[in-house]
Coordinates of C-alpha atoms in Angstrom, one line a residue:
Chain A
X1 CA 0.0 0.0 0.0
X2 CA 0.8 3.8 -0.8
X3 CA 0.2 5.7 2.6
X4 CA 0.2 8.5 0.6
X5 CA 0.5 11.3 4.0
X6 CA 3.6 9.5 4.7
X7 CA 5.4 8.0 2.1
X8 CA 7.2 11.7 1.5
X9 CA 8.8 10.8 4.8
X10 CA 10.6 7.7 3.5
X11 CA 12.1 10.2 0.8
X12 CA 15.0 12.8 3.6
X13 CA 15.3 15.0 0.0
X14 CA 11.9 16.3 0.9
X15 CA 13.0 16.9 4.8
X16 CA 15.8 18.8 3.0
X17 CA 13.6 20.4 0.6
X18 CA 9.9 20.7 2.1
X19 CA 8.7 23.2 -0.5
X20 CA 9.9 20.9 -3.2
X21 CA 7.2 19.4 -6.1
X22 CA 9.4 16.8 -7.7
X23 CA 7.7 15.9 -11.1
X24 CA 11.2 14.7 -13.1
X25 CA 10.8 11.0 -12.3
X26 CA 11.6 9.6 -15.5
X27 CA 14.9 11.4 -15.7
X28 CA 15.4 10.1 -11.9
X29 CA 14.0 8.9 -8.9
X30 CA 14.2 10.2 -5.5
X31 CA 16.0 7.5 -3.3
X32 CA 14.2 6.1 0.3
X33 CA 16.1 6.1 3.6
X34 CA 16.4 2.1 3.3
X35 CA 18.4 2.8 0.1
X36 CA 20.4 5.2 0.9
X37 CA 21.1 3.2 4.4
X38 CA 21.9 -0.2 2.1
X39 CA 24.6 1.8 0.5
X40 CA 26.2 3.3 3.4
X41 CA 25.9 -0.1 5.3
X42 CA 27.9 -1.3 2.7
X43 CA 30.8 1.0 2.6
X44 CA 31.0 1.3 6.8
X45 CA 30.1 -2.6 6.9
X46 CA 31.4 -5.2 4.3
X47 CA 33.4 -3.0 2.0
X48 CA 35.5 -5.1 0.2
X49 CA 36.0 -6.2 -3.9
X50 CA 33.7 -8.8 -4.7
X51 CA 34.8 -12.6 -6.0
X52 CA 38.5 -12.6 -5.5
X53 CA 38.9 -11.7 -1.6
X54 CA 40.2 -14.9 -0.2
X55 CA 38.4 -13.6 3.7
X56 CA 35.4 -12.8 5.3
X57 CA 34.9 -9.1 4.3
X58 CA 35.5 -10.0 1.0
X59 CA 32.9 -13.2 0.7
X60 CA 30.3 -11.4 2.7
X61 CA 30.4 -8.3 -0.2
X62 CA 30.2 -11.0 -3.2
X63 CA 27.1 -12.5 -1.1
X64 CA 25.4 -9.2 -0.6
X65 CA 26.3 -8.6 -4.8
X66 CA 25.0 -11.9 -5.6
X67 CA 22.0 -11.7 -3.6
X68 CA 20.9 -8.5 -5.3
X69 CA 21.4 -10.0 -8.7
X70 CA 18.9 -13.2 -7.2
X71 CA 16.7 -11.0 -5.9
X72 CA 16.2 -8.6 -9.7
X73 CA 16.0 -11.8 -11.4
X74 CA 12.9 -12.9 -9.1
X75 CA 12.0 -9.2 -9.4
X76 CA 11.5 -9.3 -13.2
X77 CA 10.5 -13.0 -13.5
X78 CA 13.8 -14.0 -15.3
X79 CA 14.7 -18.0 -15.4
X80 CA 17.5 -17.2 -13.1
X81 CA 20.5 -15.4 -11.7
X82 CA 22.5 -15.9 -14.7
X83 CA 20.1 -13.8 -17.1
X84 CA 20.7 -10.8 -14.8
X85 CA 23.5 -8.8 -16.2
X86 CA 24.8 -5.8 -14.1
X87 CA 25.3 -2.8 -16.2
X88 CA 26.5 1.1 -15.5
X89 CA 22.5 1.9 -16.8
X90 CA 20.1 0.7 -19.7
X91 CA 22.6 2.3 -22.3
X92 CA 25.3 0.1 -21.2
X93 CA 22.8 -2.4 -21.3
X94 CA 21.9 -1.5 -25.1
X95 CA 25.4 -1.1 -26.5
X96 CA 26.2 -4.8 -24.7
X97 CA 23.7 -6.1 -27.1
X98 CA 24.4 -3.8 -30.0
X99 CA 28.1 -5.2 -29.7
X100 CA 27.8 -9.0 -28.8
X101 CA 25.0 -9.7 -31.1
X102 CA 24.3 -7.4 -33.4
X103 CA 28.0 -6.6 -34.3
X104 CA 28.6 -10.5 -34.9
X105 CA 25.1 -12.0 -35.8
X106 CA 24.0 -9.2 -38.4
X107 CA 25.5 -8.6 -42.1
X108 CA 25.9 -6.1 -44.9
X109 CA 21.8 -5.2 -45.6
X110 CA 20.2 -7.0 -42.4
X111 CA 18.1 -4.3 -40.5
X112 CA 17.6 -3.3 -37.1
X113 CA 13.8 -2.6 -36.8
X114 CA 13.4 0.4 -34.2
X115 CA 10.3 2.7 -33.2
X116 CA 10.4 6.7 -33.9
X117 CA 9.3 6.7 -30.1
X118 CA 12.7 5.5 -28.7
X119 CA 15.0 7.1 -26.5
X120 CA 18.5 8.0 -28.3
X121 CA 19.8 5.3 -25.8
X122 CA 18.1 2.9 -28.4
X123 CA 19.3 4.1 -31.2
X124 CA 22.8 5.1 -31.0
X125 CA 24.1 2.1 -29.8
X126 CA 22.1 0.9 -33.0
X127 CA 23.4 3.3 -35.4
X128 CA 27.2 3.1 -34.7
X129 CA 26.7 -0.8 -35.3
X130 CA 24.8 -0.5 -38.3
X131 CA 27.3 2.1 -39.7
X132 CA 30.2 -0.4 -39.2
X133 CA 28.4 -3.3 -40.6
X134 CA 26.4 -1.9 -43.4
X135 CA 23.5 -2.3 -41.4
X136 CA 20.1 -0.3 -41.9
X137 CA 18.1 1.0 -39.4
X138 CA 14.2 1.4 -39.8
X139 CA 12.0 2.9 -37.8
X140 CA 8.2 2.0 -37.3
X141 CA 6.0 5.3 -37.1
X142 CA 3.4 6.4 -34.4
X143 CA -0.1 7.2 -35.2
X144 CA -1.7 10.4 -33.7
X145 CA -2.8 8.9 -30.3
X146 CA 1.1 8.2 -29.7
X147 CA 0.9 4.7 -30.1
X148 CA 2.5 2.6 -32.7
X149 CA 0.9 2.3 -36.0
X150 CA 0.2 -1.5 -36.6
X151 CA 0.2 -1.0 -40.4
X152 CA 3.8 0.7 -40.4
X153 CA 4.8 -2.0 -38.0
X154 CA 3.7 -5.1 -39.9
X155 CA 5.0 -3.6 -43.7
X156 CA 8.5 -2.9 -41.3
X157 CA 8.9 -6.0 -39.9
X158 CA 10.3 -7.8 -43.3
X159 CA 12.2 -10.8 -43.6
X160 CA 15.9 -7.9 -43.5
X161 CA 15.2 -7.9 -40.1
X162 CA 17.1 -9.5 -37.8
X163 CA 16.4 -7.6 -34.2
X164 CA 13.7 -5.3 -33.1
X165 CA 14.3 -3.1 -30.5
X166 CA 11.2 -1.1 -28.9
X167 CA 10.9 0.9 -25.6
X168 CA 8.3 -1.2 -23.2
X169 CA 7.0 3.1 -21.8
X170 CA 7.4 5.8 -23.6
X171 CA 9.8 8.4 -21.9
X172 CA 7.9 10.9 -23.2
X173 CA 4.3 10.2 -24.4
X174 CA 3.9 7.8 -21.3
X175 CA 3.0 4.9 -24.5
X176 CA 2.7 2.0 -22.9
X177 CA 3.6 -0.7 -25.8
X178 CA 1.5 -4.2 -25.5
X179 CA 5.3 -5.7 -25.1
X180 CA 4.3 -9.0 -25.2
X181 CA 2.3 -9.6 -28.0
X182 CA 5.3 -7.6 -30.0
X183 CA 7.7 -10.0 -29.1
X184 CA 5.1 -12.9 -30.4
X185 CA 4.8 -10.9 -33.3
X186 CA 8.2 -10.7 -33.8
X187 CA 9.3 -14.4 -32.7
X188 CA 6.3 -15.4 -35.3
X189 CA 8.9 -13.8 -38.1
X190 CA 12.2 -15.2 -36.5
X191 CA 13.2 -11.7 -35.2
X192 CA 14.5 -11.5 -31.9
X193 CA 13.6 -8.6 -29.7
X194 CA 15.3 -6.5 -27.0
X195 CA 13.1 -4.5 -24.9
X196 CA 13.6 -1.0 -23.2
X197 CA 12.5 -0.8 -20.0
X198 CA 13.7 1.7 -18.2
X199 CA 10.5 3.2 -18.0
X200 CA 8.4 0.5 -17.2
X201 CA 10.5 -1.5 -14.3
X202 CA 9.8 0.9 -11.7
X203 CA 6.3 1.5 -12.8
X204 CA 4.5 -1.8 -13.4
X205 CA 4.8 -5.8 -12.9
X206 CA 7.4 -7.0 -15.3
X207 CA 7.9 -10.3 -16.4
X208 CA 10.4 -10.9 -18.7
X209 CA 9.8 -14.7 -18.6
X210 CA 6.1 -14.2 -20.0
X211 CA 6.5 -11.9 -22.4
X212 CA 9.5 -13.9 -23.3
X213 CA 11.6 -11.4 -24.7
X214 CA 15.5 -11.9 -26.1
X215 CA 16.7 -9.0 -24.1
X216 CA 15.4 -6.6 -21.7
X217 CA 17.6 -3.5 -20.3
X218 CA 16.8 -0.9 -17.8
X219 CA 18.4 1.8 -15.2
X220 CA 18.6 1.1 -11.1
X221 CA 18.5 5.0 -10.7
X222 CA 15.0 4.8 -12.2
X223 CA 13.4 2.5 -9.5
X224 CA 14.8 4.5 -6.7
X225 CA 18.3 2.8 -6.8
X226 CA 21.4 4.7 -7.1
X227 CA 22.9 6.1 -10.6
X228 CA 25.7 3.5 -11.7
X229 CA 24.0 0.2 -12.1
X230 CA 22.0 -0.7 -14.5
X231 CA 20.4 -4.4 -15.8
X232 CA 20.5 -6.2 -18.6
X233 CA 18.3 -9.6 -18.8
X234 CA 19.3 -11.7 -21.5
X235 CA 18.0 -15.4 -22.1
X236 CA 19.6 -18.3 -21.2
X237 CA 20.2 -19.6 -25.5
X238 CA 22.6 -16.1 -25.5
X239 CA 24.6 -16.3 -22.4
X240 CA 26.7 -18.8 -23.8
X241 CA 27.1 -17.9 -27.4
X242 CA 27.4 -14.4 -27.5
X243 CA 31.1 -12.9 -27.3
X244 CA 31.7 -10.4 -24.0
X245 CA 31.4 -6.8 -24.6
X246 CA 34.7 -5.5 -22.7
X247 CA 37.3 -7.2 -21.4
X248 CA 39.1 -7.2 -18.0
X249 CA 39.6 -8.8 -14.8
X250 CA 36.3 -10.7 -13.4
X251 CA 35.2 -11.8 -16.9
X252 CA 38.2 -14.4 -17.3
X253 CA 38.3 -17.6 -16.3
X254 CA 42.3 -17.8 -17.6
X255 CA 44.6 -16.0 -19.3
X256 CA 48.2 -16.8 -20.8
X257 CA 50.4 -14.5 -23.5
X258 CA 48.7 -16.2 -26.0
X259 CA 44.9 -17.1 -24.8
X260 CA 41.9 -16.3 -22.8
X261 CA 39.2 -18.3 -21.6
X262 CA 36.5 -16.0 -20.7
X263 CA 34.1 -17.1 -17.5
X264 CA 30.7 -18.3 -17.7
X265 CA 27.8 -15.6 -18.1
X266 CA 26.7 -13.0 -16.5
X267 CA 30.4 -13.0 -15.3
X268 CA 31.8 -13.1 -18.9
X269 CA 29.8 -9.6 -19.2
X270 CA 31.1 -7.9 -16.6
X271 CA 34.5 -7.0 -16.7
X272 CA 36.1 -4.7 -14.4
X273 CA 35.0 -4.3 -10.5
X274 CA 31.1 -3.0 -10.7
X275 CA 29.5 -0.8 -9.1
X276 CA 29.4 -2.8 -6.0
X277 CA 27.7 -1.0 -3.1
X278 CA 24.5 0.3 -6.2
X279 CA 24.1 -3.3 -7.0
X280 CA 23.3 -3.8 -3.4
X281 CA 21.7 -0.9 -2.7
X282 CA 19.2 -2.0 -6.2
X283 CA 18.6 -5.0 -3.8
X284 CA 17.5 -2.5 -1.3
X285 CA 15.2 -1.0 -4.0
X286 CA 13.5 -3.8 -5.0
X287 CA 12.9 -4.8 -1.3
X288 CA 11.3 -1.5 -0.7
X289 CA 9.2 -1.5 -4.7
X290 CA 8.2 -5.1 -3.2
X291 CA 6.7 -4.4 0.4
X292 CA 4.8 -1.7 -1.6
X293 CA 3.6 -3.7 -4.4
X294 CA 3.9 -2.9 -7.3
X295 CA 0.3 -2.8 -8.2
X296 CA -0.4 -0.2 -5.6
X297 CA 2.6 1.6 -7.5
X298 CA 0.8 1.2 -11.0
X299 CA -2.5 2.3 -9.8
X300 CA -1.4 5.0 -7.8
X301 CA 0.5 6.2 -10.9
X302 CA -2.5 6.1 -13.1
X303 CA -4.6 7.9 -10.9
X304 CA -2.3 11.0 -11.0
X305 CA -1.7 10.6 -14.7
X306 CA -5.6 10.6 -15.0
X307 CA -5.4 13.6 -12.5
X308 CA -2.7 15.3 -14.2
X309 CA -4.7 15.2 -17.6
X310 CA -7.9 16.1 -16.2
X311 CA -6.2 19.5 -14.7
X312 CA -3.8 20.1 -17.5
X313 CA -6.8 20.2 -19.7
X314 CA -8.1 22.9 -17.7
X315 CA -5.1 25.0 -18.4
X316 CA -5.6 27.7 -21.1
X317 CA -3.6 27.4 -24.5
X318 CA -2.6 23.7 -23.5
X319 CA -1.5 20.9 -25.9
X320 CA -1.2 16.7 -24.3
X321 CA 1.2 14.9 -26.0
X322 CA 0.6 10.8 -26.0
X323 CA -2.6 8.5 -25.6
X324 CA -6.2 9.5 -23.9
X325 CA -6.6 5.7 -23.3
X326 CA -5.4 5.2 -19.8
X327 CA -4.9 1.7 -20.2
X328 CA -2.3 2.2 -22.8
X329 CA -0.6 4.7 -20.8
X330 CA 1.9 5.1 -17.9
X331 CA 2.5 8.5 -15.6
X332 CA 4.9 9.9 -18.0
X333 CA 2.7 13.5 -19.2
X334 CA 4.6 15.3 -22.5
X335 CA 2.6 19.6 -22.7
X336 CA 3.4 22.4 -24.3
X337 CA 1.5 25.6 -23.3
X338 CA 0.8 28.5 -26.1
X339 CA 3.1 31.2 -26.6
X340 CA 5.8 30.0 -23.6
X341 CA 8.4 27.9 -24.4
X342 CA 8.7 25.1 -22.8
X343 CA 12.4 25.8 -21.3
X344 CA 10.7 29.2 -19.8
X345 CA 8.4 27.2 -18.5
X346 CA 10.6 25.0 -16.6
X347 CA 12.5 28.2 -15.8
X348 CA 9.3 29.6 -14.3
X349 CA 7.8 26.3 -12.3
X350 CA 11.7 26.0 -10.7
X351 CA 10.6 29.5 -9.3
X352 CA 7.6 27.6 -7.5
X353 CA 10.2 24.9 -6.3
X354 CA 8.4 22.5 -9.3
X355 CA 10.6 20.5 -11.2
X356 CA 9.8 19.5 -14.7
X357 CA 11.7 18.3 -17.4
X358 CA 11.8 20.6 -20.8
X359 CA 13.3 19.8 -23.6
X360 CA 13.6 16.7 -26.3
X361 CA 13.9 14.3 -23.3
X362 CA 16.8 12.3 -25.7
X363 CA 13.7 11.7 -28.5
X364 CA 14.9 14.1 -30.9
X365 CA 13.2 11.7 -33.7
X366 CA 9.7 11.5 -31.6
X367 CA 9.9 15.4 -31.6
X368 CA 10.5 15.8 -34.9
X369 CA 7.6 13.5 -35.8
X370 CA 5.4 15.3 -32.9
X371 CA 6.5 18.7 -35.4
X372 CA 8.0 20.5 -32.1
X373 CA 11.3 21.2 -30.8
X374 CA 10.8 21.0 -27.4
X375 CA 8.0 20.0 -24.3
X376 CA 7.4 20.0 -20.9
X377 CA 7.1 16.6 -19.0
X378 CA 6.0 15.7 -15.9
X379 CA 6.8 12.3 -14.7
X380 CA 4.8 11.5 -11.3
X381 CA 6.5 8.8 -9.1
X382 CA 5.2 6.8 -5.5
X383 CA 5.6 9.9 -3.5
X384 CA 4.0 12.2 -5.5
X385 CA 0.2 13.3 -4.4
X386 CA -2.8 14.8 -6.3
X387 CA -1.4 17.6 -3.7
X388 CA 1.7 18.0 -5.9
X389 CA -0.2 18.0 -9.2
X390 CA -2.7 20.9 -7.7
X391 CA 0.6 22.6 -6.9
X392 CA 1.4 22.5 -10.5
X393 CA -2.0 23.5 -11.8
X394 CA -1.8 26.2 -10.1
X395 CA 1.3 27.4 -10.9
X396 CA 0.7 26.8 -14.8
X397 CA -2.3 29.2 -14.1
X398 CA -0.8 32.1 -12.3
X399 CA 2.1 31.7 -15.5
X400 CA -0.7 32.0 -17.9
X401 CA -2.1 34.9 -15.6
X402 CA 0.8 37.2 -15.5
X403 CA 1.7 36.3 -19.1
X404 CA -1.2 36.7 -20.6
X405 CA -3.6 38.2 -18.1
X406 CA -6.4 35.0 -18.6
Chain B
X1 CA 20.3 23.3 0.6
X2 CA 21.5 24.2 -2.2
X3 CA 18.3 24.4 -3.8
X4 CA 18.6 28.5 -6.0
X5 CA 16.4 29.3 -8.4
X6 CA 16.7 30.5 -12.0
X7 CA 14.6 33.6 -12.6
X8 CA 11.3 34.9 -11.1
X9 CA 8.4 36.2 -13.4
X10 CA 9.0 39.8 -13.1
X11 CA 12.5 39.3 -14.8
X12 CA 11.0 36.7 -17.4
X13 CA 8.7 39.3 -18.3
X14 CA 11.4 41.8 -19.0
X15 CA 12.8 39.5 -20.9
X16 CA 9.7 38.4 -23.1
X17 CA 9.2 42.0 -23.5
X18 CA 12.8 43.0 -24.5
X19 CA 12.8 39.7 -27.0
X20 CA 9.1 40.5 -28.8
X21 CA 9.2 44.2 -28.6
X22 CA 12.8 44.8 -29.6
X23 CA 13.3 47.7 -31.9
X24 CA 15.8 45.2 -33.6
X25 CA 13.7 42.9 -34.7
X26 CA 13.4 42.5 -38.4
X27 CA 16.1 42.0 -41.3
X28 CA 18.0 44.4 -43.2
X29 CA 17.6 44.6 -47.0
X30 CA 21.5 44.8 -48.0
X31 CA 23.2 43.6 -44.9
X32 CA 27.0 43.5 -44.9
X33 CA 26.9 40.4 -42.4
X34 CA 24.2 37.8 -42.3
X35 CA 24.4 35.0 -39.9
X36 CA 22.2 32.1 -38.4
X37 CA 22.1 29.5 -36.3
X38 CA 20.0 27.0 -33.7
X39 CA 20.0 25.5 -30.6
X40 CA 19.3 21.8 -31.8
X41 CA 18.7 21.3 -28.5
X42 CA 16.0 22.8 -27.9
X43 CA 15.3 24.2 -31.6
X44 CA 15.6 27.7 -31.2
X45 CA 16.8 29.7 -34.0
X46 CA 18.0 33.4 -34.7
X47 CA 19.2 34.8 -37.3
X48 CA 21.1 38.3 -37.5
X49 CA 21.8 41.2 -39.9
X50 CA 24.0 43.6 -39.6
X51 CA 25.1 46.6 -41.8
X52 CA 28.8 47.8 -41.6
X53 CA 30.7 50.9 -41.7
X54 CA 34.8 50.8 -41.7
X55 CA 33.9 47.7 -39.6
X56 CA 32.2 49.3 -37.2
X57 CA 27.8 48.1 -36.8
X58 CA 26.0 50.7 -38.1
X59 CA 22.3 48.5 -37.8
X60 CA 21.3 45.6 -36.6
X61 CA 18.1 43.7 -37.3
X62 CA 17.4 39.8 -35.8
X63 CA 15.2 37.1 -36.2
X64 CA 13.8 34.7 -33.5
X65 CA 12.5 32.1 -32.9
X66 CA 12.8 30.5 -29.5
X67 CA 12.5 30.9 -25.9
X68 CA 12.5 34.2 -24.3
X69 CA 16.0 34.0 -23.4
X70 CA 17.9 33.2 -26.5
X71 CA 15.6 36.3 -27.7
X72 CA 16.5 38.9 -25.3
X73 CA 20.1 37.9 -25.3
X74 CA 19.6 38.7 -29.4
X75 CA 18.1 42.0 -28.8
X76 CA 20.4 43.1 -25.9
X77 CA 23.5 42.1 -27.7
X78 CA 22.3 44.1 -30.7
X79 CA 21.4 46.6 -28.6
X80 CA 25.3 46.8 -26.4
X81 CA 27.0 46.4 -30.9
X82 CA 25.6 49.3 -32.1
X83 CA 28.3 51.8 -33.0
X84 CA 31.2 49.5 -31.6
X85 CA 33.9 47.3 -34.0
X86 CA 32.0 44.1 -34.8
X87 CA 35.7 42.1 -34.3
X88 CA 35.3 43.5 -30.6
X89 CA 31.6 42.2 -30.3
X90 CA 32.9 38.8 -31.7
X91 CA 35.2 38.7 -28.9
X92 CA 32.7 39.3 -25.7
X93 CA 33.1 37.1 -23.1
X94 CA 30.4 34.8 -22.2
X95 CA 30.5 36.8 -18.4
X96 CA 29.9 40.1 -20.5
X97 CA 26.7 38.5 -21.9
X98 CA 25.1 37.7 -19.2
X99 CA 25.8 40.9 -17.5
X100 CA 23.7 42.6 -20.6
X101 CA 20.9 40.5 -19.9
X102 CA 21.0 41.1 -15.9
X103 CA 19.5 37.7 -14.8
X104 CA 21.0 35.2 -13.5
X105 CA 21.8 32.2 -15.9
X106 CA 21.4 29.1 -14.8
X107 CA 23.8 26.1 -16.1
X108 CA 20.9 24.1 -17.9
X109 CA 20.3 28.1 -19.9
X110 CA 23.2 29.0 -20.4
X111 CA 23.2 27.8 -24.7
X112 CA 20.1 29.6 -24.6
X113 CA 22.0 32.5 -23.6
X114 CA 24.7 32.5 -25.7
X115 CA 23.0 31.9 -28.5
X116 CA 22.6 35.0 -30.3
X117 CA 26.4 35.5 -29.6
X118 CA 27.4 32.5 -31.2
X119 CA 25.5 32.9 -34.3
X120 CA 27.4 36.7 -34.4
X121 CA 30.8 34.8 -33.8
X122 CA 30.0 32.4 -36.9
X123 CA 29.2 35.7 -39.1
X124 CA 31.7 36.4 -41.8
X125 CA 32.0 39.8 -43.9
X126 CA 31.4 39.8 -47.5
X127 CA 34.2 41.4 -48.0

């Protein structure tokens, strides 16, 4: 359950900052006392490199690491421990798959079938691969309610491609994509398919196992964990055949002059020491998601998204961005207001102590196709209130007030 | 706690006012210098005129298309160049700019800003 007069407590940045209306949850999340106590814990407790440390310290730090990884793969209904791959964030996760798979399974004229919704996270990582291999890079266009255009999508998905990649949430248009019957759609032409879920992990039930998907990738600092550590699920057929990504200490299982045997996945992904004490403290998160519930999170989200759109509609000279439908849609609310631009209006709601996000929130394609530069977003998260929203409301009206005297 | 704010609405209106009723806004007909650029960023976009004499600017129009910001930094920049060497308005510092504009800058605005000076540093003569 969502106590919503206290959950603000479990959150010290808003005893720090009581005036504070934090609406920029998609960029990131606040972090709860129990995180923030996980990580500390860590560095005054166990601190100690994971995997090598022939002592105490040492083995209790891999356990706590190796716990955490157990308890995302639960988490996200993966087969096991081994599918959970730590990352620095979903990017990392990305470019691991844009470089072990797509950089050795793809050829000359294979395509990469992407969505005009994506993040640049999922396209970059696509783009520099596709410009090394000769690869071509298609992307499968939205219709006007912001969700993806089943026409485009089935003349797209030809037999030239050999991967989809397609965010689960929008970042921006708060598009929730029916992820599971894509990857069926998909699988039914051979293609595999990574999902991006950064913006649906800390937002929703995910099972990765269900909707059966090749690869899934999202951030810890998302869900409340700290920035640094990131996940990618990958299923068990990959873990063995794919090549690693980087190379280093921790991925090896030998190495001479002349040879290296790499370790057995996740660990041949992982080179280098991780981000120990965020991997842990992404534990922490989950425990803390978890003893909410994470349907309580996903209806208390869509109860302020249907808030949020109910006021915002109110507000004179406004434009939505993204679906009316609220069960295709996640908290995630995209505005522009007439005659401000949207950076002024983040400008002028940081006055109030609001924070919004303005700007092309890393979809330059989805704002080209939505024919503007720039919007407003507000991305609610478990401790915001219909409190905070009326906050907002009220502040879009005095703007529109002084600016334009309505 | 380190929370400071950007700029209130008094000052954003001075600024809305100086970018929408600047007497600089427009395009000259035979400009000696005509330059343009964006923020692809954000997509905003100026675009500035200038007529010469012994290198010196003798007028100024601009065109804008943006937030408030990026506009009043066009029309108060305009406004500082008039009569002074256009080498010496290409070579204002950042800090001088956002004296001009007499708010403070904060770091996500600060390409907003510096805009209209930038596209004035890309400008070449025609002759």
């Amino acid at each position: 359950m969502i106590n919503k007069n206290t959950i603000k407590k479990d959150f010290p940045i808003f005893k720090a900052n009581p005036k504070l209306v934090y609406l920029d949850s998609a960029a990131t999340t606040q972090k709860p006392q129990a995180v923030i106590d996980a990580l500390v814990k860590h560095y005054e407790n166990t601190n100690a490199n994971i995997h090598r440390g022939i002592y105490e310290m040492s083995e209790q730090a891999t356990k706590h690491y190796e716990e955490a990884r157990a308890k995302i793969a639960r988490f996200i209904g993966a087969q096991g421990a081994r599918n959970i791959i730590f990352t620095r964030n979903t990017t990392e996760a990305v470019n691991l798959v844009a470089q072990s798979f797509a950089r050795h399974h793809l050829k000359a004229g294979d395509e990469i079938l992407l969505t005009v919704m994506e993040h640049h996270s999922n396209i970059v990582p696509w783009y520099l691969v596709a410009k090394e291999k000769k690869l071509k890079l298609r992307f499968v266009r939205i219709t006007s309610d912001g969700t993806l255009d089943p026409k485009d999508l089935v003349a797209k998905a030809t037999k030239k491609v050999k991967l989809a990649a397609f965010t689960h949430v929008s970042n921006v248009l708060g598009t929730v994509n029916p992820a599971r019957d894509l990857v069926s759609f998909f699988h039914a032409r051979g293609i595999p398919a990574l999902i991006d879920g950064a913006q649906a992990v800390p937002h929703m039930s995910v099972d990765v196992s269900a909707m059966d998907c090749d690869f899934y990738a999202f951030s810890g600092h998302k869900m409340l964990a700290p920035t640094g550590i990131g996940v990618l699920y990958m299923k068990d057929k990959y873990l063995g055949s794919l090549p690693p990504f980087l190379g280093g200490g921790e991925m090896i299982r030998s190495v001479s002059e002349t040879n290296v045997v790499f370790a057995d996945a996740p660990a041949k992904f992982e080179a280098g020491t991780p981000a120990i004490e965020a991997a842990i403290a992404l534990g922490a998160a989950v425990d803390y998601l978890e003893h909410i519930g994470m349907k309580n999170i996903e209806r208390h989200e869509k109860e302020l998204a249907q808030y949020t759109l109910e006021k915002l509609r109110q507000v004179p000279g406004v434009t939505v961005y993204g679906p009316t439908d609220m069960k295709r849609r996640s908290g995630a609310v995209a505005f522009n207001l007439k005659g401000i631009h949207p950076h002024d209006i983040a400008s002028l709601l940081d006055e109030q102590n609001i924070a919004v996000r303005a700007g092309n929130h890393c979809a330059m394609p989805l704002h080209k196709f939505l024919g503007v530069p720039a919007t407003c977003r507000i991305s609610p998260y478990i401790y915001n209130t219909k409190k905070d929203i009326g906050v907002l409301y009220d502040a879009l009206g005095d703007i529109n007030k002084t600016m334009f005297g309505s | 706690m380190g929370y400071t704010h950007t700029m209130d609405i008094n000052a954003f209106k001075q600024l809305r006012n100086h970018a929408e009723l600047s007497p600089y806004k427009g395009k000259l007909k035979k400009p000696d210098l005509r330059a343009s650029g964006d923020n692809l960023l954000c997509g905003d976009k100026i675009s500035i005129d200038l007529a010469l004499t012994k290198g010196k600017i003798k007028e100024a129009k601009f065109i804008h298309q943006g937030c408030v910001l990026s506009g009043a930094a066009a029309s108060v920049l305009l406004e500082y160049a008039k009569g002074k060497e256009l080498e010496k308005i290409q070579n204002l510092a950042p800090e001088k700019m956002f004296k001009l504009l007499g708010v403070d800058v904060s770091p996500a605005r600060v390409p907003c800003a510096l805009l209209a000076l930038a596209v004035l540093r890309s400008g070449k003569t025609h002759s």
